[in-house]
Coordinates of C-alpha atoms in Angstrom, one line a residue:
Chain A
X11 CA -19.1 -72.2 -16.7
X12 CA -15.7 -71.0 -17.5
X13 CA -15.3 -67.9 -19.6
X14 CA -12.0 -66.6 -20.8
X15 CA -13.3 -63.1 -21.4
X16 CA -15.3 -60.8 -19.2
X17 CA -15.8 -57.1 -18.7
X18 CA -15.0 -55.3 -15.6
X19 CA -16.5 -51.9 -15.5
X20 CA -15.9 -49.2 -13.0
X21 CA -18.2 -46.4 -14.0
X22 CA -19.6 -43.2 -12.9
X23 CA -23.1 -42.3 -13.9
X24 CA -22.4 -38.5 -13.7
X25 CA -19.4 -38.5 -15.8
X26 CA -16.5 -36.4 -14.5
X27 CA -13.2 -36.4 -16.3
X28 CA -11.0 -35.6 -13.4
X29 CA -11.2 -35.1 -9.7
X30 CA -9.1 -33.3 -7.2
X31 CA -9.3 -32.3 -3.5
X32 CA -7.1 -30.6 -1.1
X33 CA -7.1 -29.8 2.6
X34 CA -5.6 -27.5 5.2
X35 CA -4.0 -28.4 7.5
X36 CA -2.5 -31.7 6.6
X37 CA -1.8 -32.4 10.3
X38 CA -4.0 -31.7 13.3
X39 CA -2.8 -31.9 16.9
X40 CA -4.8 -31.9 20.1
X41 CA -3.7 -31.6 23.6
X42 CA -7.2 -31.0 24.9
X43 CA -10.6 -31.6 23.6
X44 CA -11.4 -28.6 21.5
X45 CA -12.8 -27.8 18.1
X46 CA -10.5 -27.3 15.2
X47 CA -11.2 -26.1 11.7
X48 CA -10.3 -28.0 8.5
X49 CA -10.5 -26.2 5.1
X50 CA -11.5 -28.5 2.2
X51 CA -10.7 -27.0 -1.1
X52 CA -12.1 -27.9 -4.6
X53 CA -9.8 -26.8 -7.4
X54 CA -12.2 -28.2 -10.1
X55 CA -14.4 -25.9 -12.1
X56 CA -17.5 -27.9 -11.0
X57 CA -19.0 -28.5 -7.6
X58 CA -18.1 -31.8 -5.9
X59 CA -19.6 -33.8 -3.1
X60 CA -17.3 -34.5 -0.3
X61 CA -17.3 -36.6 2.9
X62 CA -15.0 -36.6 5.9
X63 CA -14.7 -39.5 8.2
X64 CA -12.4 -41.5 10.5
X65 CA -11.9 -45.2 10.2
X66 CA -12.0 -45.5 14.0
X67 CA -15.6 -45.0 15.1
X68 CA -16.3 -42.7 18.0
X69 CA -13.1 -40.8 17.9
X70 CA -14.1 -37.6 16.2
X71 CA -17.2 -35.6 15.4
X72 CA -17.4 -33.7 12.1
X73 CA -19.7 -30.8 11.3
X74 CA -20.7 -31.2 8.5
X75 CA -19.6 -34.7 7.8
X76 CA -20.4 -34.3 4.1
X77 CA -21.6 -31.7 1.8
X78 CA -21.0 -29.9 -1.5
X79 CA -17.8 -28.1 -2.4
X80 CA -18.4 -25.1 -4.6
X81 CA -16.6 -24.9 -7.9
X82 CA -13.1 -23.5 -7.5
X83 CA -14.0 -22.9 -3.8
X84 CA -13.7 -24.2 -0.4
X85 CA -15.7 -25.0 2.7
X86 CA -14.8 -25.5 6.4
X87 CA -15.5 -28.5 8.6
X88 CA -15.3 -28.4 12.4
X89 CA -13.6 -31.4 13.8
X90 CA -13.7 -32.2 17.5
X91 CA -12.2 -35.2 19.2
X92 CA -14.7 -37.1 21.3
X93 CA -12.0 -38.3 23.6
X94 CA -8.3 -37.9 24.0
X95 CA -6.2 -40.9 23.2
X96 CA -2.5 -40.9 22.6
X97 CA -1.2 -41.8 19.2
X98 CA -1.7 -41.1 15.5
X99 CA -5.0 -41.4 13.7
X100 CA -6.2 -40.4 10.3
X101 CA -9.1 -38.5 9.1
X102 CA -10.1 -39.1 5.5
X103 CA -11.5 -36.4 3.2
X104 CA -12.7 -37.7 -0.1
X105 CA -14.9 -36.8 -3.1
X106 CA -17.9 -38.8 -4.1
X107 CA -17.6 -38.5 -7.9
X108 CA -17.1 -42.0 -9.0
X109 CA -15.5 -45.3 -8.5
X110 CA -11.9 -44.0 -8.7
X111 CA -11.7 -41.4 -6.0
X112 CA -9.1 -39.1 -4.7
X113 CA -8.8 -38.5 -1.0
X114 CA -6.6 -36.9 1.5
X115 CA -5.7 -38.3 4.8
X116 CA -5.2 -35.8 7.6
X117 CA -2.8 -37.1 10.2
X118 CA -4.0 -36.4 13.7
X119 CA -1.9 -36.6 16.9
X120 CA -3.2 -36.4 20.4
X121 CA -1.2 -36.1 23.5
X122 CA -3.2 -37.3 26.5
X123 CA -2.2 -35.2 29.5
X124 CA -1.1 -37.0 32.7
X125 CA -3.4 -36.8 35.7
X126 CA -1.3 -34.2 37.3
X127 CA -0.9 -32.1 34.1
X128 CA -4.6 -32.4 33.5
X129 CA -5.3 -31.2 37.0
X130 CA -3.0 -28.2 36.7
X131 CA -4.3 -27.4 33.3
X132 CA -7.9 -27.9 34.3
X133 CA -7.5 -25.9 37.5
X134 CA -5.8 -23.0 35.8
X135 CA -7.9 -22.9 32.7
X136 CA -11.5 -21.8 32.2
X137 CA -12.3 -24.9 30.2
X138 CA -15.2 -27.3 31.0
X139 CA -12.6 -29.5 32.7
X140 CA -12.2 -27.1 35.6
X141 CA -14.4 -29.2 37.9
X142 CA -12.3 -32.2 37.1
X143 CA -9.1 -30.2 37.3
X144 CA -9.9 -28.8 40.7
X145 CA -11.1 -32.1 42.1
X146 CA -8.0 -33.9 40.8
X147 CA -5.8 -31.2 42.3
X148 CA -7.5 -31.5 45.7
X149 CA -7.1 -35.3 45.6
X150 CA -3.4 -35.1 44.6
X151 CA -2.7 -32.5 47.3
X152 CA -4.6 -34.6 49.9
X153 CA -2.7 -37.7 49.0
X154 CA 0.6 -35.9 49.2
X155 CA -0.3 -34.5 52.6
X156 CA -1.2 -38.0 53.9
X157 CA 2.0 -39.4 52.6
X158 CA 4.0 -36.7 54.4
X159 CA 2.1 -37.3 57.6
X160 CA 2.9 -41.1 57.5
X161 CA 6.5 -40.5 56.9
Chain B
X6 CA 56.1 62.4 21.0
X7 CA 56.2 58.6 21.6
X8 CA 53.3 58.8 24.1
X9 CA 51.3 60.8 21.6
X10 CA 51.7 58.1 19.0
X11 CA 50.6 55.4 21.4
X12 CA 47.5 57.4 22.4
X13 CA 46.7 58.0 18.8
X14 CA 46.9 54.3 18.0
X15 CA 44.7 53.5 21.0
X16 CA 42.1 56.0 19.9
X17 CA 42.1 54.4 16.4
X18 CA 41.3 51.0 18.1
X19 CA 38.6 52.5 20.2
X20 CA 37.2 54.1 17.1
X21 CA 37.2 50.8 15.2
X22 CA 35.5 49.0 18.0
X23 CA 32.8 51.7 18.2
X24 CA 32.2 51.4 14.5
X25 CA 30.9 47.8 15.0
X26 CA 27.8 49.0 17.1
X27 CA 24.9 49.3 14.8
X28 CA 21.2 49.5 14.6
X29 CA 19.9 46.1 13.6
X30 CA 16.1 46.5 13.9
X31 CA 13.6 49.4 14.2
X32 CA 10.0 48.9 15.1
X33 CA 8.4 52.3 14.5
X34 CA 4.8 51.6 13.8
X35 CA 3.4 49.2 16.4
X36 CA 0.0 47.6 16.2
X37 CA -1.4 48.7 19.5
X38 CA 0.0 52.0 20.5
X39 CA 2.5 54.6 19.5
X40 CA 3.1 55.4 23.1
X41 CA 5.1 52.6 24.6
X42 CA 5.2 50.2 21.6
X43 CA 8.2 51.5 19.6
X44 CA 11.7 49.9 19.8
X45 CA 15.2 50.1 18.4
X46 CA 17.6 47.1 18.6
X47 CA 21.3 47.7 18.7
X48 CA 24.1 45.1 18.2
X49 CA 27.8 45.0 18.9
X50 CA 29.4 43.1 16.0
X51 CA 32.9 43.9 17.1
X52 CA 35.3 41.8 19.0
X53 CA 35.6 44.1 22.0
X54 CA 33.1 45.5 24.5
X55 CA 32.0 49.0 23.8
X56 CA 31.1 51.6 26.4
X57 CA 27.8 53.1 25.1
X58 CA 27.2 55.3 28.1
X59 CA 25.7 58.6 27.0
X60 CA 25.0 57.4 23.5
X61 CA 21.8 58.6 22.1
X62 CA 19.1 58.2 19.5
X63 CA 18.5 61.2 17.3
X64 CA 15.2 61.4 15.6
X65 CA 13.2 63.9 13.6
X66 CA 11.6 65.1 16.8
X67 CA 14.6 65.3 19.1
X68 CA 18.3 65.5 18.9
X69 CA 18.4 63.2 21.9
X70 CA 15.2 61.3 21.8
X71 CA 16.7 58.6 24.1
X72 CA 20.0 58.5 25.9
X73 CA 21.7 55.4 27.1
X74 CA 22.4 55.5 30.9
X75 CA 25.9 55.8 32.2
X76 CA 27.8 52.6 33.0
X77 CA 26.3 50.8 30.0
X78 CA 28.7 48.5 28.1
X79 CA 27.8 46.4 25.2
X80 CA 29.8 43.1 25.0
X81 CA 30.8 41.6 21.7
X82 CA 27.9 40.0 19.8
X83 CA 25.4 41.4 22.4
X84 CA 22.1 43.0 21.6
X85 CA 20.7 46.1 23.4
X86 CA 17.1 47.0 23.2
X87 CA 15.9 50.6 23.6
X88 CA 12.2 51.0 23.8
X89 CA 9.5 53.6 24.3
X90 CA 8.6 54.2 28.0
X91 CA 5.9 51.7 29.2
X92 CA 7.2 49.0 26.8
X93 CA 6.4 46.1 29.2
X94 CA 2.7 47.1 29.3
X95 CA 2.3 48.3 25.8
X96 CA 4.4 46.1 23.6
X97 CA 2.5 44.2 20.9
X98 CA 3.5 40.8 22.1
X99 CA 3.9 39.7 25.7
X100 CA 6.5 37.2 24.5
X101 CA 8.9 40.0 23.3
X102 CA 11.8 40.6 25.6
X103 CA 12.0 43.3 28.2
X104 CA 13.9 46.5 27.3
X105 CA 17.5 47.2 28.3
X106 CA 16.6 50.8 28.4
X107 CA 13.1 52.5 28.3
X108 CA 12.6 56.1 27.5
X109 CA 9.9 58.1 25.7
X110 CA 10.6 57.6 22.0
X111 CA 9.1 59.4 19.1
X112 CA 9.6 57.6 15.8
X113 CA 7.4 58.9 13.0
X114 CA 5.5 56.3 11.0
X115 CA 6.2 57.9 7.7
X116 CA 9.3 59.6 6.3
X117 CA 11.3 59.1 9.5
X118 CA 14.7 58.1 10.6
X119 CA 17.0 57.8 13.5
X120 CA 20.7 58.1 14.1
X121 CA 22.8 56.4 16.8
X122 CA 25.1 59.1 18.2
X123 CA 28.0 58.4 20.5
X124 CA 28.9 60.4 23.5
X125 CA 31.1 62.7 21.4
X126 CA 28.3 63.5 19.0
X127 CA 29.6 61.3 16.2
X128 CA 26.9 59.5 14.2
X129 CA 27.7 55.8 14.4
X130 CA 24.8 54.5 12.4
X131 CA 21.5 55.8 10.8
X132 CA 18.4 54.2 9.5
X133 CA 15.7 56.1 7.6
X134 CA 12.5 55.1 6.0
X135 CA 10.3 56.9 3.5
X136 CA 11.1 59.8 1.1
X137 CA 14.7 61.1 1.5
X138 CA 13.4 64.6 0.8
X139 CA 11.4 64.5 3.9
X140 CA 14.1 63.1 6.2
X141 CA 17.0 65.0 7.6
X142 CA 20.1 63.7 5.8
X143 CA 21.9 62.6 9.0
X144 CA 19.0 60.2 9.8
X145 CA 19.6 57.8 7.0
X146 CA 22.4 56.2 5.0
X147 CA 22.4 56.0 1.2
X148 CA 18.8 55.7 0.3
X149 CA 16.2 55.3 3.0
X150 CA 14.2 52.1 3.1
X151 CA 10.8 52.5 1.4
X152 CA 9.1 51.9 4.8
X153 CA 7.0 49.1 6.3
X154 CA 3.4 48.5 7.2
X155 CA 2.0 48.7 10.7
X156 CA 3.2 45.8 12.9
X157 CA 6.2 45.1 10.7
X158 CA 9.8 46.0 11.5
X159 CA 12.8 47.1 9.6
X160 CA 15.5 44.4 10.0
X161 CA 19.2 44.5 8.9
X162 CA 20.1 41.8 6.5
X163 CA 22.5 39.1 7.5
X164 CA 24.6 36.6 5.8
X165 CA 26.2 35.3 9.0
X166 CA 27.2 38.8 9.9
X167 CA 25.1 41.9 9.6
X168 CA 25.4 43.7 6.3
X169 CA 26.3 47.4 6.4
X170 CA 26.9 48.9 3.0
X171 CA 25.9 52.4 4.2
X172 CA 22.7 52.1 2.1
X173 CA 19.5 51.6 4.1
X174 CA 17.5 50.5 1.1
X175 CA 20.0 47.7 0.4
X176 CA 20.8 46.8 4.0
X177 CA 17.3 46.5 5.5
X178 CA 14.4 44.3 4.8
X179 CA 11.0 44.2 6.4
X180 CA 9.7 41.3 8.5
X181 CA 7.8 40.2 11.5
X182 CA 9.6 41.7 14.6
X183 CA 12.4 39.6 16.1
X184 CA 13.5 42.0 18.7
X185 CA 16.3 40.9 21.1
X186 CA 17.7 42.3 24.2
X187 CA 20.8 41.6 26.3
X188 CA 21.4 38.3 24.5
X189 CA 24.9 37.4 23.4
X190 CA 24.7 36.0 19.9
X191 CA 26.4 32.7 20.2
X192 CA 29.0 31.3 17.9
X193 CA 31.6 33.8 17.2
X194 CA 32.9 31.4 14.6
X195 CA 30.0 30.7 12.3
X196 CA 29.7 28.4 9.4
X197 CA 27.4 29.3 6.6
X198 CA 25.2 26.4 5.7
X199 CA 23.4 26.6 2.4
X200 CA 20.7 24.1 1.9
X201 CA 19.5 23.8 -1.6
X202 CA 16.6 21.4 -1.6
X203 CA 16.3 20.1 -5.1
X204 CA 14.4 16.9 -4.3
X205 CA 12.3 15.6 -1.5
X206 CA 12.4 11.9 -0.5
X207 CA 10.0 9.5 -1.9
X208 CA 7.9 7.7 0.7
X209 CA 6.0 4.4 0.5
X210 CA 3.4 5.4 3.2
X211 CA 1.5 2.2 3.2
X212 CA 1.7 -1.3 1.7
X213 CA -0.8 -4.1 2.1
X214 CA -1.0 -7.7 1.0
X215 CA -4.6 -8.7 0.6
X216 CA -6.0 -12.2 0.8
X217 CA -5.2 -13.2 4.4
X218 CA -6.8 -16.6 5.0
X219 CA -6.6 -17.0 8.7
X220 CA -8.1 -14.9 11.5
X221 CA -4.9 -14.7 13.4
X222 CA -2.1 -12.1 13.6
X223 CA 0.0 -11.7 10.5
X224 CA -0.8 -12.6 7.0
X225 CA -1.3 -16.3 6.2
X226 CA -1.9 -17.4 2.6
X227 CA -3.3 -20.7 1.4
X228 CA -2.1 -21.7 -2.0
X229 CA -4.8 -22.7 -4.5
X230 CA -4.4 -26.4 -5.1
X231 CA -3.0 -27.3 -8.5
X232 CA -3.1 -23.7 -9.8
X233 CA -1.6 -20.3 -9.4
X234 CA -3.3 -18.1 -6.8
X235 CA -3.4 -14.4 -7.4
X236 CA -3.0 -12.0 -4.5
X237 CA -2.8 -8.2 -4.5
X238 CA -0.2 -5.9 -3.2
X239 CA -1.6 -2.4 -2.6
X240 CA 0.7 0.6 -2.2
X241 CA 0.4 4.2 -1.4
X242 CA 3.3 6.4 -2.4
X243 CA 3.9 10.0 -1.4
X244 CA 6.5 12.5 -2.7
X245 CA 6.4 16.1 -1.4
X246 CA 7.8 17.5 -4.5
X247 CA 5.3 15.8 -6.7
X248 CA 4.8 12.4 -8.2
X249 CA 6.1 13.1 -11.6
X250 CA 9.7 12.4 -10.7
X251 CA 8.9 8.8 -9.6
X252 CA 10.9 6.7 -12.0
X253 CA 10.2 3.1 -10.9
X254 CA 8.2 1.1 -8.4
X255 CA 9.3 -2.5 -8.1
X256 CA 7.8 -5.4 -6.2
X257 CA 9.7 -8.6 -5.4
X258 CA 7.3 -11.3 -4.4
X259 CA 8.4 -15.0 -4.1
X260 CA 11.2 -14.2 -6.6
X261 CA 8.8 -12.6 -9.0
X262 CA 10.0 -9.1 -9.9
X263 CA 7.2 -6.9 -11.1
X264 CA 8.3 -3.5 -12.5
X265 CA 5.1 -1.9 -13.4
X266 CA 1.4 -2.1 -13.0
X267 CA -1.5 -0.8 -14.9
X268 CA -3.5 -0.4 -11.8
X269 CA -2.3 3.1 -10.8
X270 CA -4.3 6.1 -9.6
X271 CA -3.3 9.5 -8.3
X272 CA -5.6 10.8 -5.6
X273 CA -5.0 13.9 -3.4
X274 CA -1.3 14.0 -4.3
X275 CA -0.7 10.3 -3.4
X276 CA 0.0 7.5 -5.9
X277 CA -2.0 4.4 -5.3
X278 CA -0.8 1.2 -7.0
X279 CA -1.9 -2.4 -7.1
X280 CA 0.4 -5.2 -8.1
X281 CA -1.1 -8.6 -9.0
X282 CA 1.2 -11.3 -7.6
X283 CA 1.1 -15.0 -8.0
X284 CA 1.5 -17.8 -5.5
X285 CA 2.4 -21.1 -7.1
X286 CA 0.5 -24.0 -5.5
X287 CA 3.9 -25.8 -5.0
X288 CA 5.4 -23.0 -3.1
X289 CA 7.2 -24.4 0.0
X290 CA 5.4 -23.6 3.2
X291 CA 7.1 -21.1 5.4
X292 CA 7.6 -17.5 6.2
X293 CA 8.4 -15.1 3.4
X294 CA 8.4 -11.3 2.8
X295 CA 7.4 -9.2 -0.1
X296 CA 9.7 -6.3 -0.8
X297 CA 8.7 -3.1 -2.6
X298 CA 11.1 -0.4 -3.7
X299 CA 10.1 3.0 -5.1
X300 CA 12.7 5.3 -6.7
X301 CA 12.7 8.7 -8.2
X302 CA 14.8 10.1 -11.0
X303 CA 17.3 11.6 -8.5
X304 CA 18.0 8.2 -7.1
X305 CA 16.1 8.7 -3.9
X306 CA 14.6 5.4 -2.8
X307 CA 12.2 4.0 -0.2
X308 CA 11.8 0.4 0.6
X309 CA 9.2 -1.5 2.6
X310 CA 8.7 -5.2 3.3
X311 CA 5.6 -7.1 4.2
X312 CA 6.1 -10.4 6.0
X313 CA 3.7 -13.2 5.3
X314 CA 3.4 -17.0 5.6
X315 CA 2.6 -19.6 3.0
X316 CA 0.5 -22.3 4.7
X317 CA 0.9 -26.0 3.9
X318 CA -1.9 -27.8 2.0
X319 CA -2.2 -31.4 1.0
X320 CA -3.9 -32.0 -2.3
X321 CA -4.3 -34.8 -4.8
X322 CA -5.7 -34.9 -8.3
X323 CA -6.7 -37.9 -10.4
X324 CA -6.9 -37.7 -14.1
X325 CA -9.9 -39.9 -14.3
X326 CA -12.8 -40.9 -12.1
X327 CA -13.4 -44.2 -13.8
X328 CA -11.2 -47.0 -15.2
X329 CA -12.5 -49.7 -17.6
X330 CA -10.6 -52.9 -17.8
X331 CA -11.7 -55.3 -20.6
X332 CA -11.0 -59.0 -20.3
X333 CA -8.8 -60.9 -17.9
X334 CA -5.7 -59.4 -19.5
X335 CA -7.1 -56.0 -19.4
X336 CA -5.4 -53.0 -17.8
X337 CA -6.2 -49.4 -17.4
X338 CA -4.2 -46.4 -16.1
X339 CA -4.7 -42.9 -14.7
X340 CA -2.3 -40.3 -13.6
X341 CA -2.1 -39.0 -10.0
X342 CA -0.7 -35.5 -9.3
X343 CA 0.3 -33.9 -6.1
X344 CA -1.4 -30.5 -6.2
X345 CA -0.3 -29.5 -2.7
X346 CA 2.9 -27.9 -1.5
X347 CA 4.3 -30.8 0.6
X348 CA 5.3 -34.3 -0.2
X349 CA 2.5 -36.9 -0.3
X350 CA 2.7 -40.6 0.4
X351 CA 0.2 -42.5 -1.7
X352 CA -2.2 -45.0 -0.2
X353 CA -4.4 -47.3 -2.1
X354 CA -7.5 -49.2 -1.0
X355 CA -10.3 -50.9 -2.8
X356 CA -13.6 -52.6 -2.4
X357 CA -14.2 -56.0 -3.9
X358 CA -15.5 -56.0 -7.5
X359 CA -19.0 -57.4 -7.8
X360 CA -21.3 -58.5 -10.6
X361 CA -24.9 -59.6 -10.2
X362 CA -23.8 -63.1 -9.6
X363 CA -20.3 -63.2 -8.2
X364 CA -17.4 -61.2 -6.7
X365 CA -13.8 -60.7 -7.5
X366 CA -12.0 -59.9 -4.3
X367 CA -9.9 -56.8 -4.1
X368 CA -6.5 -58.5 -3.9
X369 CA -7.0 -60.1 -7.3
X370 CA -6.5 -56.6 -8.7
X371 CA -2.8 -55.8 -9.1
X372 CA -1.5 -52.3 -9.4
X373 CA 1.6 -50.6 -10.5
X374 CA 2.5 -47.0 -9.6
X375 CA 5.3 -45.3 -11.5
X376 CA 6.6 -42.1 -10.2
X377 CA 7.1 -40.0 -13.4
X378 CA 9.5 -37.7 -11.6
X379 CA 12.1 -40.3 -10.7
X380 CA 10.9 -43.6 -12.3
X381 CA 10.4 -45.4 -9.0
X382 CA 8.0 -48.3 -9.2
X383 CA 5.7 -49.8 -6.7
X384 CA 3.8 -53.0 -7.4
X385 CA 1.3 -54.8 -5.3
X386 CA -2.3 -56.0 -5.1
X387 CA -5.1 -53.9 -3.9
X388 CA -6.6 -54.7 -0.4
X389 CA -9.7 -53.5 1.3
X390 CA -7.6 -51.6 3.8
X391 CA -5.5 -48.5 3.1
X392 CA -2.1 -49.7 1.8
X393 CA 0.7 -47.2 1.8
X394 CA 3.1 -47.3 -1.1
X395 CA 6.8 -46.8 -0.6
X396 CA 7.3 -43.5 -2.4
X397 CA 6.5 -39.9 -1.8
X398 CA 5.1 -37.7 -4.5
X399 CA 6.7 -34.3 -4.4
X400 CA 4.7 -31.1 -5.0
X401 CA 3.7 -30.9 -8.7
X402 CA 5.0 -34.4 -9.3
X403 CA 3.0 -37.0 -11.2
X404 CA 2.7 -40.7 -10.9
X405 CA 1.0 -43.2 -13.2
X406 CA -1.4 -45.7 -11.7
X407 CA -2.1 -48.9 -13.6
X408 CA -4.5 -51.6 -12.6
X409 CA -4.3 -55.2 -13.8
X410 CA -6.6 -58.1 -13.3
X411 CA -4.8 -60.9 -11.7
X412 CA -7.7 -63.3 -11.5
X413 CA -8.4 -66.9 -12.3
X414 CA -9.4 -67.8 -15.7
X415 CA -12.6 -69.5 -14.5
X416 CA -14.2 -66.2 -13.4
X417 CA -17.7 -65.8 -14.6
X418 CA -18.6 -63.5 -17.4
X419 CA -20.2 -60.3 -16.3
X420 CA -19.8 -56.6 -15.4
X421 CA -18.0 -56.1 -12.2
X422 CA -17.9 -52.9 -10.3
X423 CA -15.8 -51.7 -7.5
X424 CA -14.4 -48.6 -5.9
X425 CA -10.7 -47.7 -5.6
X426 CA -9.6 -45.0 -3.2
X427 CA -6.4 -43.2 -3.9
X428 CA -5.3 -41.3 -0.8
X429 CA -2.6 -38.8 -0.4
X430 CA -1.2 -38.5 3.1
X431 CA 1.6 -36.3 4.6

């Protein structure tokens, strides 16, 4: 059947007239795997549900990944990359009020250190990478020594 | 005859020089002991050295209570201290100087006096204290000083040079002993400095900007998205001559000039003030400083600055959370506002729109975004992946989002629901 008229309805069962969300910071950068804090702010005079996610699965962990923003208040979310991969990715923070939703994309940049840099950083830091760092440093120094002997 | 005139002139000069040696302090009633604790300070205010060999102190008890030894000369602007015998052991303060000459002195504590007599028996100076009826007339000048309490000395007044008006009551004051010996008073050419303190400087002793948002050094402030944020400047102001002459306290914060505040309290002589300051949500991120100036009615000022940082936030606001489109020619609109303090690019994405029976795919929904700040337009069809539009929305700027159905006319009747995500990204 062909109908000339139809109704399209985008509706929200818990009616909210407007919706807003804000975040700090708008850009996150990592050079090593560490936890960073994102502040999610709710300027509205009512509480809002929020969620934070990344389109690329397995790249970040969020704690909490969703929750309630107090009215005219804020909450913090801990974001930790699960692996370091060079390039730009986005983290999306959105409300869950209705069918027309505002969201903010946090731009993330990661710079994956080279093996040598990682070794130095790992060896010199007290991070969990120290074992990797020291091992890599030993391998590099050993390889260099062999190369010198051959020549 | 000629030689006699020369000798006469020379004698006149000697006489003038001698006249400048005077008694400048008398300590006649020591705290600890009368034997060994008394002292008389002499001073040569002349421009030439004076031979004071054989000069003596005449007191009530003795015509020559103490005699200055032979070979003693007093240089210009030099002090000479004559004390009771045993001074070094008996003086009231171990920090007082040693005597230039020690000899048993007998200075009466009441109605006493002394005269400084030169080798020829001429009285060069005299200081008396107490009742003039009870003091031999050669032991005081004019009217004797009224006298001082135990542990206090009689001291000749000075206004750069010692005053000698031949009247002890006018020339001497009482004070804690300042006895000097053998010291040459420096600065033969003195400059009188008169300091008339009519106002003390105003001082902002502390200033604090409250509301720091990050647990790192310095003050970092997050704007409140879409609204003004209020912060507080707290000051403490001190003024040694009192707070009544403070005429103005002004705060300059992000170009806001605040001249007065109702939050003022005076506690323990300090003025405590609070200024409410506002941070617009669109304030450009960066480093700033608040400046506070306090001024009194005499024009004395103090200024203090507080550095702080405005952090960048990204925020977006939608006027509506639902849009209803009626019919195939239906459209609906909602405004989008940048409620952060940096430019935002707008991304759109959508789900498909489904009814119980069928689905309208996302790209059959057209959109038009109009930047209300500059009139720029962006047209397109929704997709199920984030789609960045070509314009940035500046802080506080608004855009209008319109949705249009762009579907085939044979679409089935029904209620279709879907979700549209409007994303702001830096």
